[in-house]
PDB file of N, CA and C in Angstrom:
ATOM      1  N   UNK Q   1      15.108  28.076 -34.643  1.00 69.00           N
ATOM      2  CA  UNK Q   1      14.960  28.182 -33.213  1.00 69.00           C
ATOM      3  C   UNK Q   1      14.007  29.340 -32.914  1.00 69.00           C
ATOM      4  N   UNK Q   2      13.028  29.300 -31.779  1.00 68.00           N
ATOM      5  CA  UNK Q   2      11.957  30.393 -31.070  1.00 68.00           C
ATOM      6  C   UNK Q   2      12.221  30.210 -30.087  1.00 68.00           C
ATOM      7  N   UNK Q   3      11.888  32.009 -29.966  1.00 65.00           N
ATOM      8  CA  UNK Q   3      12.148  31.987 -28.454  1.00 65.00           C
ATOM      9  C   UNK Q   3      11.250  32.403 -27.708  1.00 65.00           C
ATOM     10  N   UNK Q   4      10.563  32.133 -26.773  1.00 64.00           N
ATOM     11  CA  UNK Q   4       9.023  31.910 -26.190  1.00 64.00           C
ATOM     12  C   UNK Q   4       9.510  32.999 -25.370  1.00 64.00           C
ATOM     13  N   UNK Q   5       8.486  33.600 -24.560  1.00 66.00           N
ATOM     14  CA  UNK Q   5       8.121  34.553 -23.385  1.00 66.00           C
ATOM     15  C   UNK Q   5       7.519  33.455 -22.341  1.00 66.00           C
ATOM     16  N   UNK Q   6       8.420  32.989 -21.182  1.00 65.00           N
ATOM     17  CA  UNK Q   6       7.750  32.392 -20.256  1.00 65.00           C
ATOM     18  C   UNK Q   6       6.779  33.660 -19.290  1.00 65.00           C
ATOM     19  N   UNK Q   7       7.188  34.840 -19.303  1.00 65.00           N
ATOM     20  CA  UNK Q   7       6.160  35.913 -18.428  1.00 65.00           C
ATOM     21  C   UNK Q   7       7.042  36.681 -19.359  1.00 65.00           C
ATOM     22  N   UNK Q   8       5.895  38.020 -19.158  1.00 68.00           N
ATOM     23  CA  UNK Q   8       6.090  39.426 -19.516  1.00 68.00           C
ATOM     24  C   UNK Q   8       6.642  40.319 -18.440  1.00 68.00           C
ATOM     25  N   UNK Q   9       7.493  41.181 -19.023  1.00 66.00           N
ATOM     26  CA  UNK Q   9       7.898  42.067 -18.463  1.00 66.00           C
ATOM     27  C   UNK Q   9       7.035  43.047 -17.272  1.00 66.00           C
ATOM     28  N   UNK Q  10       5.886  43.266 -17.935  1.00 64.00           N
ATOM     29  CA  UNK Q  10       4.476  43.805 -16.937  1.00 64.00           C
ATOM     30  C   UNK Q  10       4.380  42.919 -15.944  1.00 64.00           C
ATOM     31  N   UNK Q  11       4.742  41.647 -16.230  1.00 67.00           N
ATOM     32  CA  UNK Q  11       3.668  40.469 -15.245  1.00 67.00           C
ATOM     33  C   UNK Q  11       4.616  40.871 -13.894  1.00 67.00           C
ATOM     34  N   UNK Q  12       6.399  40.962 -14.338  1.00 74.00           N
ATOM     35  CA  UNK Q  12       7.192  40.796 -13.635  1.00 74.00           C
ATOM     36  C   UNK Q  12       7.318  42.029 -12.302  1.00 74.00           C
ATOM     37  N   UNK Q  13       6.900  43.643 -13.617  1.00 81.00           N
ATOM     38  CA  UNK Q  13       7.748  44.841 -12.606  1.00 81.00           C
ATOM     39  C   UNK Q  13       6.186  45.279 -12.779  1.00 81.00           C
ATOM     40  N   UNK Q  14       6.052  45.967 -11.395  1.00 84.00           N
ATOM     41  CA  UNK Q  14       4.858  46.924 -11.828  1.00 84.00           C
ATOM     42  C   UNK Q  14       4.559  47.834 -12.503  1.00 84.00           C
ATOM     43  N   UNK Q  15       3.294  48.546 -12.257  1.00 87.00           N
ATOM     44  CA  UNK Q  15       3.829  50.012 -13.435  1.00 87.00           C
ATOM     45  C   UNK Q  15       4.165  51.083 -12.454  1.00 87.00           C
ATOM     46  N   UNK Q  16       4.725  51.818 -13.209  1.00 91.00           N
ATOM     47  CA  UNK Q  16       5.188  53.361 -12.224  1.00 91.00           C
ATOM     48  C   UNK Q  16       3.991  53.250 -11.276  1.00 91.00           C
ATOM     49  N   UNK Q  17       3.114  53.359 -12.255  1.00 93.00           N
ATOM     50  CA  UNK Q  17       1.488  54.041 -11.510  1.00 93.00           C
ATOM     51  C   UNK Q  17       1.198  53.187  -9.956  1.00 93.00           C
ATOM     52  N   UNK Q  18       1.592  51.824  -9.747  1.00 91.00           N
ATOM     53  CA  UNK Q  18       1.727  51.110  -8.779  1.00 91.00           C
ATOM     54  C   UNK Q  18       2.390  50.909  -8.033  1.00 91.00           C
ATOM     55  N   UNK Q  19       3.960  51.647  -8.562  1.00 93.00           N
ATOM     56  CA  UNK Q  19       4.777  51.921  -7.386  1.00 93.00           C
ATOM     57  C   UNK Q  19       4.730  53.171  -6.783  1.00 93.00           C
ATOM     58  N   UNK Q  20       4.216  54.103  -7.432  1.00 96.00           N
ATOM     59  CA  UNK Q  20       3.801  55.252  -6.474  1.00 96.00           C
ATOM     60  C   UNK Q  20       2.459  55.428  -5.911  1.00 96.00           C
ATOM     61  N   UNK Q  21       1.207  54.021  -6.028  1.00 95.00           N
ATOM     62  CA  UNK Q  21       0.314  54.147  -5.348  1.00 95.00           C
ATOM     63  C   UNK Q  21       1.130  53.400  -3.974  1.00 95.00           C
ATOM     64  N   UNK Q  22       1.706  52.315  -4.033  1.00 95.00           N
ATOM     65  CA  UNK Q  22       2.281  51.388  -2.837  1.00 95.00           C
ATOM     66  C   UNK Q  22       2.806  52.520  -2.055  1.00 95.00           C
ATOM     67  N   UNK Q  23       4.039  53.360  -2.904  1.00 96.00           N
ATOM     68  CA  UNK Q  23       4.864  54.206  -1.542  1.00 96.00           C
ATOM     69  C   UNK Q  23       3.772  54.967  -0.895  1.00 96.00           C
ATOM     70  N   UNK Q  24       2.784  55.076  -1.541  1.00 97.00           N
ATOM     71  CA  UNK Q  24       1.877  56.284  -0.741  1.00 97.00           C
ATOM     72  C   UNK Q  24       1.343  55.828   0.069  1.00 97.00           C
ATOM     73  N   UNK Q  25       0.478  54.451  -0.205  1.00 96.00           N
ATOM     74  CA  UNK Q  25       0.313  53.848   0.986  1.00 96.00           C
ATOM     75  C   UNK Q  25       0.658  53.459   1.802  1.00 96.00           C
ATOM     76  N   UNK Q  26       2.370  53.063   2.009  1.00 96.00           N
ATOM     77  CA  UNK Q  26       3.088  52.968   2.856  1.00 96.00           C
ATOM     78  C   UNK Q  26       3.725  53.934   3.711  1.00 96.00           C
ATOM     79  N   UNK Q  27       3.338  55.351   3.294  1.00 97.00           N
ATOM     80  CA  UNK Q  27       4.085  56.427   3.826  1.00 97.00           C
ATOM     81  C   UNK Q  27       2.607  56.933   4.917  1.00 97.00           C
ATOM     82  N   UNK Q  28       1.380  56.739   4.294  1.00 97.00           N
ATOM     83  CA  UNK Q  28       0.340  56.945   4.500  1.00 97.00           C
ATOM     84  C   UNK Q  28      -0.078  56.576   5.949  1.00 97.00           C
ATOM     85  N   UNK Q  29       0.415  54.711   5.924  1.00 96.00           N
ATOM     86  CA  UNK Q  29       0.459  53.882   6.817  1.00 96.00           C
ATOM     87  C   UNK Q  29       1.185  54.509   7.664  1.00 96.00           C
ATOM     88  N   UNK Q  30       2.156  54.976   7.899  1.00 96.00           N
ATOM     89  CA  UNK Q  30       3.333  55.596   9.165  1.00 96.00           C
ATOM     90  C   UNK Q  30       2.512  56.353   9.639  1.00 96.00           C
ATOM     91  N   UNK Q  31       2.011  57.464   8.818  1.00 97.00           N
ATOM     92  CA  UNK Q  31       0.723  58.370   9.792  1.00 97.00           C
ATOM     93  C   UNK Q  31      -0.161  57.440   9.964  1.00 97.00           C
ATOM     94  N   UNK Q  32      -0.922  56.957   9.891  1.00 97.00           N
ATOM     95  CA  UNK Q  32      -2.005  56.164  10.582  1.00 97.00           C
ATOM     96  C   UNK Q  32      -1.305  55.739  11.963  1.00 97.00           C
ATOM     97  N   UNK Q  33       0.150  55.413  11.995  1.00 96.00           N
ATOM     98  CA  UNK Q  33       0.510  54.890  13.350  1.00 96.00           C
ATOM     99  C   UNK Q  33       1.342  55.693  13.879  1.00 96.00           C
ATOM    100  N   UNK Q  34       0.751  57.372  13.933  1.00 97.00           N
ATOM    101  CA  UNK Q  34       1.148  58.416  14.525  1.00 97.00           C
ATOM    102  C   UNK Q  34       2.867  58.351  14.309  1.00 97.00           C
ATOM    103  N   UNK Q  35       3.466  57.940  13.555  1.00 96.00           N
ATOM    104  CA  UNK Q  35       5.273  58.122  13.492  1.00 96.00           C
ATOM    105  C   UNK Q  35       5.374  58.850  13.036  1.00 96.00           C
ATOM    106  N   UNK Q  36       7.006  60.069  12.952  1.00 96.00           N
ATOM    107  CA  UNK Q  36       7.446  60.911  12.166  1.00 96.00           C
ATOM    108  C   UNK Q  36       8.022  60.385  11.275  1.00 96.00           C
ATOM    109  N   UNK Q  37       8.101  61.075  10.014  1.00 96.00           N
ATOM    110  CA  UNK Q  37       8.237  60.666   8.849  1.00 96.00           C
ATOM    111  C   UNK Q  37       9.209  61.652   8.282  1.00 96.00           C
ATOM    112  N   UNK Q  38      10.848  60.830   8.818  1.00 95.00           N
ATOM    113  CA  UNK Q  38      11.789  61.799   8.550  1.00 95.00           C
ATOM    114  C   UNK Q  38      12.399  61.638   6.750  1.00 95.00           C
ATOM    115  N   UNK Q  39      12.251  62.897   6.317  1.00 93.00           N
ATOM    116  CA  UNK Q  39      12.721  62.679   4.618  1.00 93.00           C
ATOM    117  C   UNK Q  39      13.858  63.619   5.052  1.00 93.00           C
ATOM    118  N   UNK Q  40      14.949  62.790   4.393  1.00 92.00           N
ATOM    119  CA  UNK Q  40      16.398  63.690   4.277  1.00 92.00           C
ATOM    120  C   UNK Q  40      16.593  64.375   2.820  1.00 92.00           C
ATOM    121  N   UNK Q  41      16.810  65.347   2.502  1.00 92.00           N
ATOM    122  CA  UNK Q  41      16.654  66.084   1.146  1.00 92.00           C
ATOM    123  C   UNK Q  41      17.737  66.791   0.725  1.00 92.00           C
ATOM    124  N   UNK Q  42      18.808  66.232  -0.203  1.00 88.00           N
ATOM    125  CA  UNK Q  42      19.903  66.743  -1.209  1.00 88.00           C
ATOM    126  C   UNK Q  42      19.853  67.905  -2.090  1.00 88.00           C
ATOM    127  N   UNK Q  43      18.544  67.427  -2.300  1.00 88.00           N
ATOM    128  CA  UNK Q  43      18.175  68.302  -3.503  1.00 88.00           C
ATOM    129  C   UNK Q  43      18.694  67.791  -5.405  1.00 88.00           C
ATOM    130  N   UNK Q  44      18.527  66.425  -4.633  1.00 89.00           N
ATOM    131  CA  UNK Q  44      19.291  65.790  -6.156  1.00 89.00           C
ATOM    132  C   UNK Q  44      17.328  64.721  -6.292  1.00 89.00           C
ATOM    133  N   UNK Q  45      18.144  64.448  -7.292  1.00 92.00           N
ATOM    134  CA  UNK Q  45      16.704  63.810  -8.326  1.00 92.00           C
ATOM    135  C   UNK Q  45      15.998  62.646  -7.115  1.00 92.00           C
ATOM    136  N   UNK Q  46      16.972  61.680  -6.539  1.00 94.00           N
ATOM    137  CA  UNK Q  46      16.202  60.630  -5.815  1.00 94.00           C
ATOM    138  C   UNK Q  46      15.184  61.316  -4.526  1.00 94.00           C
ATOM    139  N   UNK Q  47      16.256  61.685  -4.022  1.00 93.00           N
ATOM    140  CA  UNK Q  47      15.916  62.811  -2.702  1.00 93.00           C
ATOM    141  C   UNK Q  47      14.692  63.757  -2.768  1.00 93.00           C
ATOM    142  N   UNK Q  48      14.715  64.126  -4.103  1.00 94.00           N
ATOM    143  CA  UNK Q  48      13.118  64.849  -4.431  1.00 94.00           C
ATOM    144  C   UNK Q  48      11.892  63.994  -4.533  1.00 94.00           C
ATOM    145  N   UNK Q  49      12.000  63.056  -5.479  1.00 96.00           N
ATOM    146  CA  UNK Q  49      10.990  61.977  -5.365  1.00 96.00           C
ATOM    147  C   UNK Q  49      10.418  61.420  -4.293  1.00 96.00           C
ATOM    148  N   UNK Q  50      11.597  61.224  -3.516  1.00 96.00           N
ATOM    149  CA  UNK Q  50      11.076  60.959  -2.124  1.00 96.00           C
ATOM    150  C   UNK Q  50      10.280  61.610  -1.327  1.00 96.00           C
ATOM    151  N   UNK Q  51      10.785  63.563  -1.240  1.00 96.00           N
ATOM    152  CA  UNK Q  51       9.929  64.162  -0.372  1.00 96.00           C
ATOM    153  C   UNK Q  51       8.653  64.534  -0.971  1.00 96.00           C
ATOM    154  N   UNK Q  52       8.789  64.738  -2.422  1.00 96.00           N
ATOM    155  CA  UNK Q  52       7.396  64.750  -3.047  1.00 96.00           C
ATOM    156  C   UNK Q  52       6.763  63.373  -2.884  1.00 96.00           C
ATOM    157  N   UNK Q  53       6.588  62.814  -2.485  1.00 97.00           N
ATOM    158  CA  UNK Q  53       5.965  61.381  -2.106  1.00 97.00           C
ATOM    159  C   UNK Q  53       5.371  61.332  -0.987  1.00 97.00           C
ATOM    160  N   UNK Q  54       6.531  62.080  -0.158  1.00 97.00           N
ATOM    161  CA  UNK Q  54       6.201  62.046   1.285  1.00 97.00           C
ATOM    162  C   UNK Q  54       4.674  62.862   1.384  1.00 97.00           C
ATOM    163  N   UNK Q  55       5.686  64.496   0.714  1.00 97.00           N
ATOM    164  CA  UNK Q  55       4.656  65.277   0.882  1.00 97.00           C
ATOM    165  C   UNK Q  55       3.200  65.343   0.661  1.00 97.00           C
ATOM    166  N   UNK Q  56       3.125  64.809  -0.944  1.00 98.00           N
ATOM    167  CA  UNK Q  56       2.015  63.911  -1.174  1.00 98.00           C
ATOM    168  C   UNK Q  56       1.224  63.382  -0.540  1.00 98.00           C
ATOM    169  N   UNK Q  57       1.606  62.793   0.371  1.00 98.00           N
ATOM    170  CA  UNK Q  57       1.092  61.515   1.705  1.00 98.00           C
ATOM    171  C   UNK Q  57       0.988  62.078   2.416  1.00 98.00           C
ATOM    172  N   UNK Q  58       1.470  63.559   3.282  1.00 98.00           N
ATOM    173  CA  UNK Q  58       1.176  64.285   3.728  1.00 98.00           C
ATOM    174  C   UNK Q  58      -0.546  65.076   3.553  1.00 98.00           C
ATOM    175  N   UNK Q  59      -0.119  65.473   2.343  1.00 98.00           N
ATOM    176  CA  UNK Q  59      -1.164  66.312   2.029  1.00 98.00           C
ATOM    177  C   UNK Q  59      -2.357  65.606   1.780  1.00 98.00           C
ATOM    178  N   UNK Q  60      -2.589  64.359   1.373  1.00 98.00           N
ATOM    179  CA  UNK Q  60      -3.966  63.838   1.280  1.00 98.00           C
ATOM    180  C   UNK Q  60      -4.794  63.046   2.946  1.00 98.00           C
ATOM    181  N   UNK Q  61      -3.300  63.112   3.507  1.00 98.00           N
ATOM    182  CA  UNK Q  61      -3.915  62.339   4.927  1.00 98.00           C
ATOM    183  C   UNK Q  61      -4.570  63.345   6.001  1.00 98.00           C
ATOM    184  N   UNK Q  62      -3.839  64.844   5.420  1.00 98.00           N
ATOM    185  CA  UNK Q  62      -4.727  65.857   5.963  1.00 98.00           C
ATOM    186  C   UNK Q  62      -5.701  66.319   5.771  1.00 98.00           C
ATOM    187  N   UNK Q  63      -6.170  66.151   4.307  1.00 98.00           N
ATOM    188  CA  UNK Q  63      -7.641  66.478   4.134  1.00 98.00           C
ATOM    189  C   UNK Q  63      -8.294  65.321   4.280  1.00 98.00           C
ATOM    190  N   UNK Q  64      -8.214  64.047   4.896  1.00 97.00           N
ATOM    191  CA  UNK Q  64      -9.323  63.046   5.723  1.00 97.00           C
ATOM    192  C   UNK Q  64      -9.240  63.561   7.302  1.00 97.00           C
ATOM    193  N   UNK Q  65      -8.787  64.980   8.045  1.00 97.00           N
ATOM    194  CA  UNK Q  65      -8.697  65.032   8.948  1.00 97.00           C
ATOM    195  C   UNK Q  65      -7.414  64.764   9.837  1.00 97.00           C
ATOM    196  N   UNK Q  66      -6.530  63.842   9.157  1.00 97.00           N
ATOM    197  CA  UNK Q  66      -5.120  63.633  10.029  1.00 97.00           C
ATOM    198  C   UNK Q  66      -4.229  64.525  10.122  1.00 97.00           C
ATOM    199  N   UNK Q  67      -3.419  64.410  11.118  1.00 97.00           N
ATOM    200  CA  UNK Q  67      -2.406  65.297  11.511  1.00 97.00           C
ATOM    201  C   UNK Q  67      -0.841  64.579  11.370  1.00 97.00           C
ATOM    202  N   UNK Q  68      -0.560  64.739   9.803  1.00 98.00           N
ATOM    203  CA  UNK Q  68       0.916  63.810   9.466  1.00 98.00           C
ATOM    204  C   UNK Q  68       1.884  64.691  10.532  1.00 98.00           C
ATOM    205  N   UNK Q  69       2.899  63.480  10.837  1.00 97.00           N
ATOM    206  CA  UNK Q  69       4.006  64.318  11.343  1.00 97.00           C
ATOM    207  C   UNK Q  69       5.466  64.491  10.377  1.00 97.00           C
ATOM    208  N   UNK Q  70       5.858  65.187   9.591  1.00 97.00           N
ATOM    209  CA  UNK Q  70       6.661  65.111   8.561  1.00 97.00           C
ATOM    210  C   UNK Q  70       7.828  66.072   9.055  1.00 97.00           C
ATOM    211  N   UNK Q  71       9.270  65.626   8.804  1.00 95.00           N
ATOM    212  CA  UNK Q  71      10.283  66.848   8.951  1.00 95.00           C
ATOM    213  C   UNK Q  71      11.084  66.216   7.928  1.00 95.00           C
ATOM    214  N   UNK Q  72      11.797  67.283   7.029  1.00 93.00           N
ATOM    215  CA  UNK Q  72      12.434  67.317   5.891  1.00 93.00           C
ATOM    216  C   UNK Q  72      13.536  67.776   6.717  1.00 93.00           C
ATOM    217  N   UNK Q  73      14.486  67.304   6.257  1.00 92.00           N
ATOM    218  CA  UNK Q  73      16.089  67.920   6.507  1.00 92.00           C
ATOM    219  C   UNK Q  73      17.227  67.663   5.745  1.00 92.00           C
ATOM    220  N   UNK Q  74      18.137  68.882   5.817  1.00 89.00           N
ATOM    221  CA  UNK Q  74      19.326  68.655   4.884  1.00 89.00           C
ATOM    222  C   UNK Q  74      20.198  69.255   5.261  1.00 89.00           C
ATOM    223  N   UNK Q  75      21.209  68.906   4.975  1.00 87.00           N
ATOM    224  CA  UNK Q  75      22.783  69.039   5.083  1.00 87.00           C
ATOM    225  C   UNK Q  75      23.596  69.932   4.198  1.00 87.00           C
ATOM    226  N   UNK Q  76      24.414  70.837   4.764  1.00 83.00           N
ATOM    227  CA  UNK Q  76      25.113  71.837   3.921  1.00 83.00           C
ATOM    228  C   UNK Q  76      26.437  71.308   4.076  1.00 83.00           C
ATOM    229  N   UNK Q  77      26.955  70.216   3.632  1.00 87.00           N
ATOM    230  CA  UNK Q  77      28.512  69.559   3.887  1.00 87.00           C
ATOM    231  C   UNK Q  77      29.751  70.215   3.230  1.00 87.00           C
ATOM    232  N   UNK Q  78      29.458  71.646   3.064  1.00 88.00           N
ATOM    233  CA  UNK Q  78      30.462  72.755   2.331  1.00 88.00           C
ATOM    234  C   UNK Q  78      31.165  72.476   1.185  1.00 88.00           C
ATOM    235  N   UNK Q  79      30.662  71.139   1.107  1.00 91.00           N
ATOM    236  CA  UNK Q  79      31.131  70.822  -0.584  1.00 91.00           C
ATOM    237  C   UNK Q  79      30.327  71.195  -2.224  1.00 91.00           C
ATOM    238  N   UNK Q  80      29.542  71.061  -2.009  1.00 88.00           N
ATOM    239  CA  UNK Q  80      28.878  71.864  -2.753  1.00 88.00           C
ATOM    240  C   UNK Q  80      29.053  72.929  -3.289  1.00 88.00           C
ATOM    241  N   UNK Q  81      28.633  72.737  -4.536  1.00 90.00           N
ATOM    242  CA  UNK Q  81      28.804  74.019  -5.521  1.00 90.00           C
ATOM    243  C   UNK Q  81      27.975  75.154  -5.305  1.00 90.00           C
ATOM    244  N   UNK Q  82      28.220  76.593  -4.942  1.00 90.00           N
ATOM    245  CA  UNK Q  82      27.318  77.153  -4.726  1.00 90.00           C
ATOM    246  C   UNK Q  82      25.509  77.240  -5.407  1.00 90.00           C
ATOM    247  N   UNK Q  83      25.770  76.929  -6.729  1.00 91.00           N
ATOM    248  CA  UNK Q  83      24.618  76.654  -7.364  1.00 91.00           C
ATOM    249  C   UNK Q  83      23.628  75.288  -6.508  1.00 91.00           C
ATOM    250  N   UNK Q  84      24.051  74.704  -6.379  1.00 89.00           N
ATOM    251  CA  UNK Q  84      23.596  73.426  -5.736  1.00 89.00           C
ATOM    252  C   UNK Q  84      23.010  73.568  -4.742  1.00 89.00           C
ATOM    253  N   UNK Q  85      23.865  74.693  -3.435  1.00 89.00           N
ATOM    254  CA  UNK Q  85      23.605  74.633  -2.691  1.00 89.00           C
ATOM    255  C   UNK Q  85      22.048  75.869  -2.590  1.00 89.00           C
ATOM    256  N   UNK Q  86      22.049  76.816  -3.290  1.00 91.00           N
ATOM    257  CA  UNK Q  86      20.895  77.603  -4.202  1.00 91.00           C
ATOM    258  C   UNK Q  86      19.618  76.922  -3.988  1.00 91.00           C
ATOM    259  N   UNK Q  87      19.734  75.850  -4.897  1.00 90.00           N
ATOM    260  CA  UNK Q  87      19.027  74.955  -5.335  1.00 90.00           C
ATOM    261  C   UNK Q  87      18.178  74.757  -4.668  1.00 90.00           C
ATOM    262  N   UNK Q  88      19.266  73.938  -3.446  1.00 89.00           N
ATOM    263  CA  UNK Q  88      18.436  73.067  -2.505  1.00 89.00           C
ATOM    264  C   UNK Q  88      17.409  74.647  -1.703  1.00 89.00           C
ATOM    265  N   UNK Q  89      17.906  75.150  -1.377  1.00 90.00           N
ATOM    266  CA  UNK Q  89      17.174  76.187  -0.815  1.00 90.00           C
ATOM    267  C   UNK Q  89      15.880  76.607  -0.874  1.00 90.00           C
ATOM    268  N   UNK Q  90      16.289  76.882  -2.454  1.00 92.00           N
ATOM    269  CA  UNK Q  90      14.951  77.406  -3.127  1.00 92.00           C
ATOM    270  C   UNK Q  90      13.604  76.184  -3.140  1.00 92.00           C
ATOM    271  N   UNK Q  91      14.324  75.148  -3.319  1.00 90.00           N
ATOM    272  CA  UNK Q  91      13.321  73.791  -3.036  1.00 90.00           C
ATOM    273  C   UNK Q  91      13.120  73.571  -2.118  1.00 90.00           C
ATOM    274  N   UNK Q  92      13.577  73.720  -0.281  1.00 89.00           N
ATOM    275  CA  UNK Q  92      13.105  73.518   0.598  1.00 89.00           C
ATOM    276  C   UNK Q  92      11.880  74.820   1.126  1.00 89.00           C
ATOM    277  N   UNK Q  93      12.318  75.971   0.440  1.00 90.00           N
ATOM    278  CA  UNK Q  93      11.237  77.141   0.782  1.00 90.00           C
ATOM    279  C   UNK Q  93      10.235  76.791  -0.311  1.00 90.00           C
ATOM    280  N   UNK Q  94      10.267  75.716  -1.133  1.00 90.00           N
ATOM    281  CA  UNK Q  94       8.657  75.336  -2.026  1.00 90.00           C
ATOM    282  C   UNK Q  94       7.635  74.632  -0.966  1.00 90.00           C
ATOM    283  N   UNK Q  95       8.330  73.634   0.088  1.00 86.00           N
ATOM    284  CA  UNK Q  95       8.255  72.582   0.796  1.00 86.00           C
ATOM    285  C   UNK Q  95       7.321  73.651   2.070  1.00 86.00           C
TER     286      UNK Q  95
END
């Protein structure tokens, strides 16, 4: 018995490299149609990707001249471990 490849795995998922050109262009797109571009930020792994994405999209739409509108925000829900909550800090004063 063989077992064939009806499609490849590539054919199926994109590459990283194409899913972070798409989000950019899609985040890109929101500034082009003057919206705020609210990123909520944990300070955990997804939540970063995101605002570095954002920010990203930020930062290149300003050097063609645009004026992104971006606000980052986060939540101190007193659960948090003090380290955590550190964290996030120190990463929103990078921002």
């Amino acid at each position: 018995m063989q077992t064939i490849e009806l499609f490849t795995l590539a054919g199926l998922q994109p590459s990283l490299e194409a899913q972070v050109a798409q989000a950019l262009q899609n985040i890109t797109r929101l500034f082009h149609e003057g919206r705020l571009v609210l990123c909520q930020f944990s300070a955990g792994k997804d939540s970063g990707v995101v605002a570095a994405l954002v920010l990203e999209a930020a930062r290149a739409f300003t050097e063609t001249g645009g004026k992104p509108l971006v606000c980052v925000v986060t939540v101190d829900t007193l659960i948090e471990s003090p380290e955590m909550v550190e964290h996030a800090q120190r990463e929103l004063q990078k921002m």
